[in-house]
Coordinates of C-alpha atoms in Angstrom, one line a residue:
X30 CA 168.8 158.4 77.4
X31 CA 168.7 158.9 73.6
X32 CA 166.4 156.6 71.7
X33 CA 168.0 157.4 68.3
X34 CA 171.7 156.8 67.2
X35 CA 173.2 158.3 64.2
X36 CA 176.1 157.2 61.9
X37 CA 179.3 157.0 63.8
X38 CA 177.8 156.6 67.2
X39 CA 179.1 153.9 69.6
X40 CA 176.4 151.4 70.1
X41 CA 175.7 147.8 71.3
X42 CA 173.9 145.2 69.2
X43 CA 172.5 141.8 70.0
X44 CA 171.7 138.9 67.6
X45 CA 170.6 135.2 68.1
X46 CA 173.5 132.9 66.9
X47 CA 171.8 129.6 67.6
X48 CA 168.2 129.1 68.6
X49 CA 166.9 126.7 71.1
X50 CA 167.1 123.2 69.5
X51 CA 170.2 124.2 67.2
X52 CA 172.6 124.0 70.0
X53 CA 175.1 121.1 70.5
X54 CA 173.6 118.0 72.1
X55 CA 176.3 117.7 74.7
X56 CA 175.6 121.0 76.6
X57 CA 173.8 121.0 80.0
X58 CA 170.1 120.9 79.9
X59 CA 169.8 124.3 81.4
X60 CA 172.0 125.7 78.7
X61 CA 170.1 124.0 75.9
X62 CA 166.9 125.8 77.0
X63 CA 168.1 129.1 75.9
X64 CA 169.3 130.6 72.6
X65 CA 173.0 131.5 72.1
X66 CA 173.0 135.3 71.9
X67 CA 176.0 137.5 71.0
X68 CA 176.4 141.1 72.1
X69 CA 178.8 143.4 70.2
X70 CA 179.9 147.1 70.6
X71 CA 180.8 149.1 67.5
X72 CA 180.3 152.3 65.5
X73 CA 176.9 152.6 63.8
X74 CA 177.3 152.4 59.9
X75 CA 173.6 153.2 59.0
X76 CA 172.6 156.9 58.9
X77 CA 170.3 156.5 61.8
X78 CA 168.7 153.8 64.0
X79 CA 166.4 153.5 66.9
X80 CA 166.5 151.1 69.8
X81 CA 165.1 147.8 68.7
X82 CA 166.0 148.4 65.0
X83 CA 168.3 146.2 62.9
X84 CA 171.6 148.0 62.7
X85 CA 174.9 147.4 61.2
X86 CA 178.3 148.3 63.0
X87 CA 181.8 148.2 62.6
X88 CA 183.8 146.8 65.5
X89 CA 187.2 148.1 66.7
X90 CA 188.7 145.0 64.9
X91 CA 187.0 146.2 61.7
X92 CA 184.3 143.5 61.5
X93 CA 181.0 144.5 60.0
X94 CA 178.1 143.0 61.9
X95 CA 174.4 143.4 61.8
X96 CA 172.0 142.9 64.8
X97 CA 169.2 144.5 66.9
X98 CA 170.3 147.9 68.4
X99 CA 170.0 147.5 72.2
X100 CA 172.1 150.4 73.7
X101 CA 173.5 153.7 72.6
X102 CA 176.8 154.9 73.9
X103 CA 177.1 151.6 76.1
X104 CA 179.7 151.6 78.9
X105 CA 181.5 148.8 80.6
X106 CA 180.3 148.1 84.1
X107 CA 183.6 146.9 85.6
X108 CA 184.8 150.3 86.6
X109 CA 186.7 151.6 83.7
X110 CA 184.2 154.4 83.4
X111 CA 181.9 155.6 80.6
X112 CA 182.9 155.4 76.9
X113 CA 184.9 158.5 75.7
X114 CA 184.2 159.0 72.0
X115 CA 187.6 160.5 71.3
X116 CA 189.4 157.5 72.8
X117 CA 187.3 155.1 70.5
X118 CA 188.6 156.9 67.5
X119 CA 192.3 156.6 68.4
X120 CA 192.5 152.8 67.6
X121 CA 191.3 152.9 64.0
X122 CA 193.5 156.0 63.3
X123 CA 196.5 154.4 64.8
X124 CA 196.0 151.1 62.8
X125 CA 195.8 153.1 59.6
X126 CA 199.0 155.0 60.4
X127 CA 200.8 151.8 61.2
X128 CA 199.7 150.1 58.1
X129 CA 201.0 153.1 56.1
X130 CA 204.3 152.7 58.0
X131 CA 204.6 148.9 57.0
X132 CA 203.9 149.7 53.4
X133 CA 207.0 152.1 53.2

């Protein structure tokens, strides 16, 4: 598995949203003992990043988010198969085409 990702690569990042002690007081005790962590997939915006580096991505919904790079070319494990880069590019291109159509 590649240890370095380059700009435009499909990656997964992770970041701690709430640390232990910052979470709501009305959650179960077991839940309160762990931080609230997010995992997001997106296209790497920085020129290059290694696993464990802080990295900025753009999600398919055009959100720009920074977190720790935890996986390169992640795939879903619920049997839709591995990520296909060409299919990941279709959504943003289609969105731009539709926005141009609306502007007319």
